[in-house]
Coordinates of C-alpha atoms in Angstrom, one line a residue:
M1 CA -18.2 -10.4 -11.8
S2 CA -16.7 -11.6 -14.9
V3 CA -13.2 -12.1 -15.5
S4 CA -12.3 -8.5 -18.3
R5 CA -13.2 -6.9 -15.0
A6 CA -9.6 -7.6 -13.3
F7 CA -7.6 -6.9 -15.3
I8 CA -6.7 -3.3 -15.6
D9 CA -9.4 -0.3 -16.7
V10 CA -8.5 0.7 -20.2
R11 CA -10.6 3.4 -21.3
P12 CA -9.2 6.1 -20.4
L13 CA -7.4 4.5 -23.5
R14 CA -10.2 4.8 -25.8
A15 CA -11.6 7.8 -24.2
S16 CA -9.1 10.8 -24.1
P17 CA -6.6 11.3 -26.5
L18 CA -5.1 13.7 -24.2
F19 CA -4.4 11.2 -22.2
R20 CA -2.6 8.2 -24.5
R21 CA -0.2 10.7 -25.8
L22 CA 0.4 12.6 -21.8
L23 CA 0.8 8.5 -21.0
I24 CA 3.4 7.5 -24.1
G25 CA 5.6 11.0 -22.8
R26 CA 5.6 10.0 -18.9
T27 CA 6.2 6.2 -19.9
V28 CA 9.4 7.0 -22.4
S29 CA 10.6 9.9 -19.5
V30 CA 10.0 7.1 -16.9
L31 CA 12.5 4.6 -18.8
G32 CA 14.8 6.8 -19.6
S33 CA 14.8 8.2 -15.8
F34 CA 16.0 4.4 -14.6
M35 CA 18.4 4.3 -17.5
T36 CA 20.1 8.0 -16.2
M37 CA 19.9 6.3 -12.3
V38 CA 21.8 3.5 -13.5
T39 CA 24.1 5.1 -15.6
V40 CA 25.1 8.3 -12.7
M41 CA 25.8 5.0 -10.1
Y42 CA 27.6 3.6 -12.5
Q43 CA 29.9 6.7 -12.9
V44 CA 30.1 8.1 -9.8
W45 CA 31.3 4.6 -8.3
E46 CA 33.8 4.7 -11.1
M47 CA 35.1 8.2 -10.5
T48 CA 35.4 7.9 -6.4
H49 CA 34.9 3.6 -5.8
S50 CA 33.3 5.0 -2.5
A51 CA 29.8 3.8 -1.0
A52 CA 29.5 7.0 0.5
W53 CA 29.6 8.8 -2.8
S54 CA 27.7 6.2 -4.1
G55 CA 24.9 6.6 -1.3
A56 CA 24.9 10.6 -1.6
V57 CA 23.4 10.4 -5.2
G58 CA 20.0 9.7 -3.1
L59 CA 21.2 12.4 -1.1
A60 CA 21.3 15.4 -4.0
Q61 CA 17.7 13.5 -5.5
A62 CA 15.1 13.9 -2.4
L63 CA 17.2 17.1 -1.0
P64 CA 16.1 19.9 -3.8
L65 CA 12.5 17.6 -3.2
V66 CA 12.7 18.6 0.5
C67 CA 13.6 21.6 0.7
F68 CA 12.2 23.0 -2.4
G69 CA 8.8 20.7 -3.1
L70 CA 5.7 22.4 -0.8
F71 CA 7.2 25.9 -2.3
A72 CA 7.1 24.6 -5.8
G73 CA 4.0 23.7 -4.9
A74 CA 2.6 26.8 -4.1
W75 CA 4.1 28.2 -7.9
V76 CA 1.7 25.8 -9.4
D77 CA -1.1 26.4 -7.0
R78 CA -0.9 29.6 -9.2
G79 CA -0.3 29.5 -12.3
D80 CA -1.2 28.0 -15.6
R81 CA 0.2 23.7 -14.8
R82 CA 1.0 22.9 -18.8
R83 CA 3.2 26.1 -18.9
I84 CA 5.0 25.4 -15.9
Y85 CA 5.5 21.6 -16.0
L86 CA 7.0 22.7 -19.8
A87 CA 9.2 24.5 -18.9
A88 CA 10.9 22.3 -15.9
T89 CA 10.3 19.4 -18.4
V90 CA 13.6 21.9 -20.5
G91 CA 15.1 22.5 -16.8
Q92 CA 15.6 18.0 -17.1
V93 CA 16.2 18.4 -20.3
V94 CA 19.3 20.9 -19.9
C95 CA 20.6 18.8 -16.8
S96 CA 20.7 15.5 -19.0
L97 CA 22.1 17.6 -22.0
L98 CA 25.0 18.8 -19.5
L99 CA 25.3 15.2 -18.2
A100 CA 25.9 13.6 -21.5
L101 CA 28.6 17.0 -22.1
Q102 CA 30.9 15.7 -19.8
G103 CA 29.9 12.5 -19.9
F104 CA 31.4 12.7 -23.0
T105 CA 35.1 14.8 -22.3
G106 CA 34.7 13.7 -18.9
H107 CA 36.6 16.9 -17.0
V108 CA 33.8 17.0 -14.8
P109 CA 34.3 16.4 -10.5
V110 CA 32.0 14.1 -9.4
A111 CA 30.7 17.1 -6.8
G112 CA 30.2 19.1 -10.7
V113 CA 27.7 15.2 -11.4
L114 CA 25.6 15.6 -8.6
A115 CA 25.0 19.2 -8.8
L116 CA 23.6 18.3 -12.2
V117 CA 21.4 15.5 -10.4
A118 CA 20.3 18.0 -8.4
A119 CA 18.8 20.5 -10.5
Q120 CA 17.6 18.0 -12.5
S121 CA 15.6 16.5 -9.1
A122 CA 15.1 20.3 -8.2
C123 CA 13.1 20.8 -11.5
A124 CA 11.1 17.3 -11.1
A125 CA 10.0 18.8 -7.7
V126 CA 8.6 21.5 -10.0
G127 CA 7.1 19.5 -12.8
G128 CA 5.7 16.5 -10.2
P129 CA 3.1 18.9 -8.0
A130 CA 2.5 20.6 -12.3
A131 CA 1.3 17.2 -14.1
G132 CA -0.4 16.1 -10.8
V133 CA -3.8 18.5 -11.6
F134 CA -3.6 16.5 -15.9
V135 CA -5.3 13.0 -14.5
P136 CA -8.1 14.6 -13.0
R137 CA -8.4 17.0 -15.4
V138 CA -8.3 15.4 -18.9
L139 CA -10.4 12.2 -17.6
P140 CA -13.6 12.7 -16.1
K141 CA -14.0 11.2 -11.9
E142 CA -15.3 7.7 -12.3
Q143 CA -11.8 7.2 -14.8
V144 CA -8.8 8.7 -12.8
A145 CA -8.6 5.6 -11.1
S146 CA -8.5 3.6 -14.1
G147 CA -6.0 6.1 -15.5
L148 CA -3.5 6.5 -12.5
A149 CA -3.3 2.5 -12.8
L150 CA -2.2 2.8 -15.8
Y151 CA 0.0 5.3 -15.1
Q152 CA 1.7 3.1 -12.9
V153 CA 1.8 -0.8 -14.9
T154 CA 3.8 2.0 -17.2
A155 CA 6.0 3.1 -15.1
Q156 CA 6.2 -0.9 -12.9
S157 CA 7.1 -1.7 -15.9
M158 CA 10.2 0.6 -16.7
M159 CA 11.7 0.1 -12.9
L160 CA 11.8 -3.8 -14.7
I161 CA 13.1 -2.8 -18.1
G162 CA 14.3 0.9 -17.6
P163 CA 18.1 -0.4 -15.1
A164 CA 18.9 -3.5 -17.5
L165 CA 18.6 -1.6 -20.7
G166 CA 21.2 1.4 -19.1
G167 CA 23.1 -1.6 -18.1
L168 CA 23.0 -2.8 -21.9
M169 CA 23.4 0.5 -23.4
L170 CA 26.9 1.4 -20.6
G171 CA 28.1 -1.6 -22.0
W172 CA 27.6 -0.6 -25.9
F173 CA 27.8 3.4 -26.4
G174 CA 28.9 4.4 -22.8
L175 CA 28.1 7.3 -20.6
G176 CA 26.9 10.2 -22.7
V177 CA 25.0 8.2 -25.2
C178 CA 23.4 7.6 -21.9
Y179 CA 22.8 10.6 -21.1
L180 CA 21.8 11.9 -24.7
L181 CA 19.1 9.6 -24.7
D182 CA 17.8 10.1 -21.6
A183 CA 17.6 13.9 -23.2
L184 CA 15.5 12.8 -25.6
S185 CA 12.7 11.0 -23.3
F186 CA 12.4 14.6 -21.8
L187 CA 11.7 16.0 -25.4
I188 CA 8.8 13.2 -25.9
A189 CA 7.1 13.9 -22.2
F190 CA 7.2 18.1 -23.7
Y191 CA 5.7 16.5 -26.4
G192 CA 3.7 14.2 -25.1
A193 CA 1.8 17.7 -22.8
F194 CA 2.4 20.5 -25.3
G195 CA -0.9 19.6 -26.3
L196 CA -2.7 20.6 -23.3
P197 CA -4.6 23.2 -23.2
A198 CA -3.8 25.6 -20.4
L199 CA -4.6 24.5 -17.0
P200 CA -5.6 26.9 -14.8
P201 CA -6.4 26.7 -10.7
E202 CA -9.9 26.4 -10.3
G203 CA -11.4 28.5 -7.2
E204 CA -8.7 31.4 -5.6
P205 CA -5.2 31.0 -6.4
S206 CA -2.3 30.2 -4.1
R207 CA -1.2 33.4 -1.9
A208 CA 2.6 33.2 -2.7
G209 CA 5.3 32.3 -0.7
L210 CA 5.2 30.7 3.0
H211 CA 1.7 32.2 3.2
G212 CA 0.3 30.0 0.1
V213 CA 2.5 26.8 1.2
L214 CA 0.9 27.2 5.1
D215 CA -2.3 27.3 3.3
G216 CA -1.9 23.7 1.8
L217 CA -0.2 22.2 5.4
R218 CA -3.1 23.5 6.7
F219 CA -4.5 22.2 4.4
L220 CA -3.2 18.4 5.3
A221 CA -3.6 19.1 8.9
G222 CA -7.3 19.5 8.6
H223 CA -7.9 16.9 6.5
R224 CA -8.4 13.4 7.5
V225 CA -8.6 11.2 4.6
V226 CA -6.2 13.4 1.9
R227 CA -3.6 13.2 5.9
G228 CA -4.0 9.8 6.3
A229 CA -2.8 8.2 3.0
L230 CA -0.2 10.2 3.0
V231 CA 0.6 8.7 6.9
T232 CA 0.4 5.1 5.7
D233 CA 2.6 6.2 3.2
L234 CA 5.4 7.0 5.2
A235 CA 4.8 3.9 7.2
A236 CA 5.6 1.9 4.7
T237 CA 8.7 3.7 3.6
V238 CA 10.5 4.4 7.0
L239 CA 9.5 2.1 8.6
S240 CA 10.0 -1.2 6.7
M241 CA 12.3 0.1 3.3
P242 CA 14.0 -2.8 2.7
A243 CA 16.7 -2.4 -0.5
S244 CA 19.5 -1.1 1.8
L245 CA 19.1 -4.5 4.0
F246 CA 19.0 -6.7 0.7
P247 CA 22.6 -7.4 0.7
L248 CA 22.5 -8.6 4.3
I249 CA 20.0 -10.4 4.2
N250 CA 21.9 -12.6 1.1
E251 CA 24.3 -13.1 3.2
E252 CA 22.9 -13.8 6.5
R253 CA 20.6 -15.9 4.9
F254 CA 20.5 -17.3 1.0
G255 CA 24.7 -17.5 1.3
G256 CA 25.9 -14.5 -0.6
D257 CA 24.8 -15.5 -3.8
P258 CA 25.2 -12.8 -6.4
R259 CA 22.3 -14.4 -8.5
T260 CA 19.9 -14.3 -5.8
L261 CA 20.7 -10.3 -5.0
G262 CA 19.8 -9.2 -8.2
L263 CA 16.2 -11.5 -7.5
F264 CA 15.2 -9.6 -5.2
M265 CA 14.4 -6.3 -6.0
S266 CA 12.8 -8.1 -9.3
A267 CA 10.7 -10.0 -7.3
I268 CA 9.0 -6.8 -5.5
A269 CA 9.5 -4.9 -9.4
I270 CA 7.1 -8.0 -10.5
G271 CA 4.7 -8.4 -8.1
G272 CA 4.1 -4.1 -9.1
V273 CA 3.3 -5.8 -12.7
T274 CA 1.0 -7.8 -12.0
A275 CA -0.8 -6.2 -9.6
S276 CA -0.6 -3.1 -11.3
A277 CA -2.0 -5.4 -14.9
L278 CA -4.9 -6.8 -12.3
S279 CA -6.2 -3.3 -11.3
G280 CA -9.5 -3.5 -12.7
T281 CA -11.7 -4.6 -9.7
V282 CA -9.6 -2.7 -7.0
T283 CA -10.5 0.7 -9.3
R284 CA -13.5 -0.4 -9.5
L285 CA -14.1 -0.6 -6.4
G286 CA -14.2 2.8 -5.3
R287 CA -12.6 2.2 -1.4
P288 CA -9.0 3.9 -2.8
G289 CA -8.4 3.9 1.6
L290 CA -9.7 0.7 2.1
V291 CA -7.4 -1.0 0.0
M292 CA -4.7 1.1 0.5
L293 CA -4.7 0.2 4.4
C294 CA -4.7 -3.0 3.5
G295 CA -2.2 -2.8 0.9
A296 CA 0.7 -1.4 3.1
G297 CA -0.6 -3.6 5.7
V298 CA 0.0 -6.7 3.6
W299 CA 2.9 -4.8 2.7
G300 CA 5.0 -4.4 6.1
A301 CA 3.5 -8.0 6.9
A302 CA 5.5 -9.8 3.9
L303 CA 8.8 -8.0 5.1
A304 CA 8.3 -8.9 8.6
A305 CA 7.8 -12.5 7.1
F306 CA 10.3 -12.4 4.3
G307 CA 13.3 -11.7 8.1
L308 CA 12.4 -14.9 9.0
M309 CA 13.0 -17.5 6.3
S310 CA 15.6 -19.5 4.9
S311 CA 13.8 -21.3 1.9
P312 CA 14.9 -18.4 -1.5
W313 CA 12.3 -19.7 -3.4
A314 CA 9.5 -18.4 -0.4
G315 CA 11.5 -15.4 0.5
L316 CA 11.3 -14.5 -3.2
G317 CA 7.4 -15.1 -3.1
L318 CA 7.1 -13.5 -0.6
L319 CA 8.6 -10.2 -1.7
V320 CA 6.1 -10.6 -5.1
L321 CA 3.1 -10.6 -2.8
A322 CA 5.2 -7.2 -0.9
G323 CA 4.8 -5.8 -4.7
A324 CA 2.1 -6.3 -5.4
A325 CA 0.8 -4.6 -1.7
D326 CA 2.8 -2.1 -2.3
A327 CA 1.7 -1.1 -6.1
L328 CA -2.4 -0.9 -5.2
S329 CA -1.5 1.2 -1.5
V330 CA 0.6 3.8 -3.5
L331 CA -2.4 3.3 -6.6
S332 CA -5.1 3.7 -3.8
R333 CA -3.0 7.0 -2.3
T334 CA -2.3 8.5 -5.0
T335 CA -6.1 8.3 -6.5
I336 CA -7.4 10.0 -2.9
V337 CA -5.0 12.2 -3.4
Q338 CA -6.2 13.8 -6.6
T339 CA -9.9 13.4 -6.5
R340 CA -10.3 14.0 -3.2
T341 CA -8.0 17.7 -2.8
P342 CA -9.4 21.2 -4.4
D343 CA -8.6 21.8 -8.6
A344 CA -6.6 25.0 -6.3
L345 CA -4.8 23.4 -3.5
L346 CA -4.0 20.3 -6.2
G347 CA -0.6 21.8 -6.2
R348 CA 0.6 21.8 -3.2
V349 CA -0.8 18.1 -2.1
T350 CA 1.0 16.7 -4.9
A351 CA 3.8 17.6 -4.3
A352 CA 3.7 16.7 -0.1
E353 CA 3.5 13.0 -2.1
Q354 CA 5.9 13.6 -3.1
I355 CA 8.1 14.7 -0.8
V356 CA 6.7 11.4 1.4
G357 CA 6.3 8.6 -1.8
Q358 CA 10.1 9.7 -2.6
A359 CA 12.0 10.6 0.3
G360 CA 10.4 8.7 2.8
P361 CA 12.2 5.8 1.2
H362 CA 15.7 7.1 2.1
L363 CA 14.8 7.6 5.3
G364 CA 12.9 4.1 5.5
N365 CA 17.2 2.7 3.6
M366 CA 18.8 5.1 5.9
R367 CA 16.6 3.4 9.5
A368 CA 16.7 0.0 8.4
G369 CA 20.5 0.5 7.8
L370 CA 21.5 1.2 11.4
V371 CA 18.5 -1.2 12.8
A372 CA 20.9 -3.7 10.7
G373 CA 24.4 -2.2 12.0
A374 CA 23.0 -2.4 15.6
T375 CA 20.9 -5.6 15.5
S376 CA 21.3 -8.2 12.5
G377 CA 19.4 -8.1 8.5
A378 CA 17.1 -10.4 9.9
T379 CA 16.1 -7.6 13.1
A380 CA 15.9 -4.4 10.7
L381 CA 13.5 -6.3 8.7
V382 CA 10.8 -8.0 11.2
T383 CA 10.7 -5.1 13.4
G384 CA 10.5 -2.5 10.6
G385 CA 7.5 -4.9 8.7
L386 CA 5.6 -5.3 12.3
L387 CA 5.8 -1.5 13.1
C388 CA 4.9 -1.2 10.3
L389 CA 1.6 -3.2 9.8
F390 CA 1.1 -1.7 13.9
A391 CA 1.1 1.2 12.2
V392 CA -1.0 1.4 9.9
V393 CA -3.1 -0.5 12.5
W394 CA -4.1 2.9 14.2
V395 CA -4.4 4.8 10.7
A396 CA -7.3 2.8 10.0
T397 CA -8.7 3.0 13.2
S398 CA -8.3 6.5 14.5
T399 CA -9.6 7.4 10.8
P400 CA -12.8 5.9 10.2
E401 CA -13.2 8.2 7.0
L402 CA -10.3 6.3 5.5
R403 CA -11.4 3.1 5.5
A404 CA -15.2 4.4 4.7
G405 CA -14.1 6.8 1.5
V406 CA -15.1 10.1 1.2
P407 CA -17.4 11.3 -1.8
A408 CA -15.6 14.3 -2.2
P409 CA -13.1 16.9 -1.1
E410 CA -13.5 18.6 2.2
S411 CA -12.5 22.5 2.4
P412 CA -9.5 23.8 3.4

């Protein structure tokens, strides 16, 4: 195999102008979202100087996804996904403009700021499942994994750039301008999707309300490959999410040096960007289930080893490895969901994936904090990583279809 085939597959960029516009819009909106994450956390801390209120920011983002996600997915599977996405994006723009207004005036209490964050997350709970059908509808099936890899490498890059840029914008221009930039990023995402054709469900539309949600859950329960992919991701996030432990581990193992602490999250992001950029071999392999299982297992093993490290450089190397493994695992999970789910159910399954991918880390950080409080940061990391590894082995042995791959969607 030539070296060039190891690099990310860019055929979707050449083949589809629609995909290029979607990618540009999504990349800019992800950058704006990471800038806003820093801005909200800074504002809430400055208003309260309370760790509890700072933690409530994550809760405000997660609760709407959990509470409305599956119902939003059922709604998406009944209508034109393009129109629903555009409406949800307009809602996010409005929320960003209101955040900017209160940022300029400074007269809104912290509960009001969190309410706007929750409202924006509720719009994302609708827009995410709608956008989940775009790539498999605008690209040929053999290029879907490559398109998702391009999505991921740009998102990982924005994860590196966004927080730092948000901090600079805060220092130079203040809260209001940062929120205005986020509104502009959503407008660019709106433009990226505006040129899409109508995207109604292919097949029987979802039933209304709870019936449609239950149909989606029945599909997840019966489709062993998609179910195994989501369970594997839950194992990686709920059992071994390390972010909340970094300050404690830094104090226990590395003397509390803030420079080391700042490198921890960057190391994971660097691993993710590198793996995504070199994902060409993986996306052409056609075995996303096997790649996902290996990636999740390496993630757990690397974090368990990180909990035992006393050398900061060895520890950072393990975090780079963990970030690379996680990126390949997430890419493979998304590929499984978007290629193995019938189009008529894709909104609901994407909503479930969104809940797992975004609420799971919050639960994992909470679990890690509780275990660390009762024991130590190192114990929480090691036990969490090993539990993740055992869970991945269990999924792999109990779901042989996931290891082998399934060429076509199963019926609900």
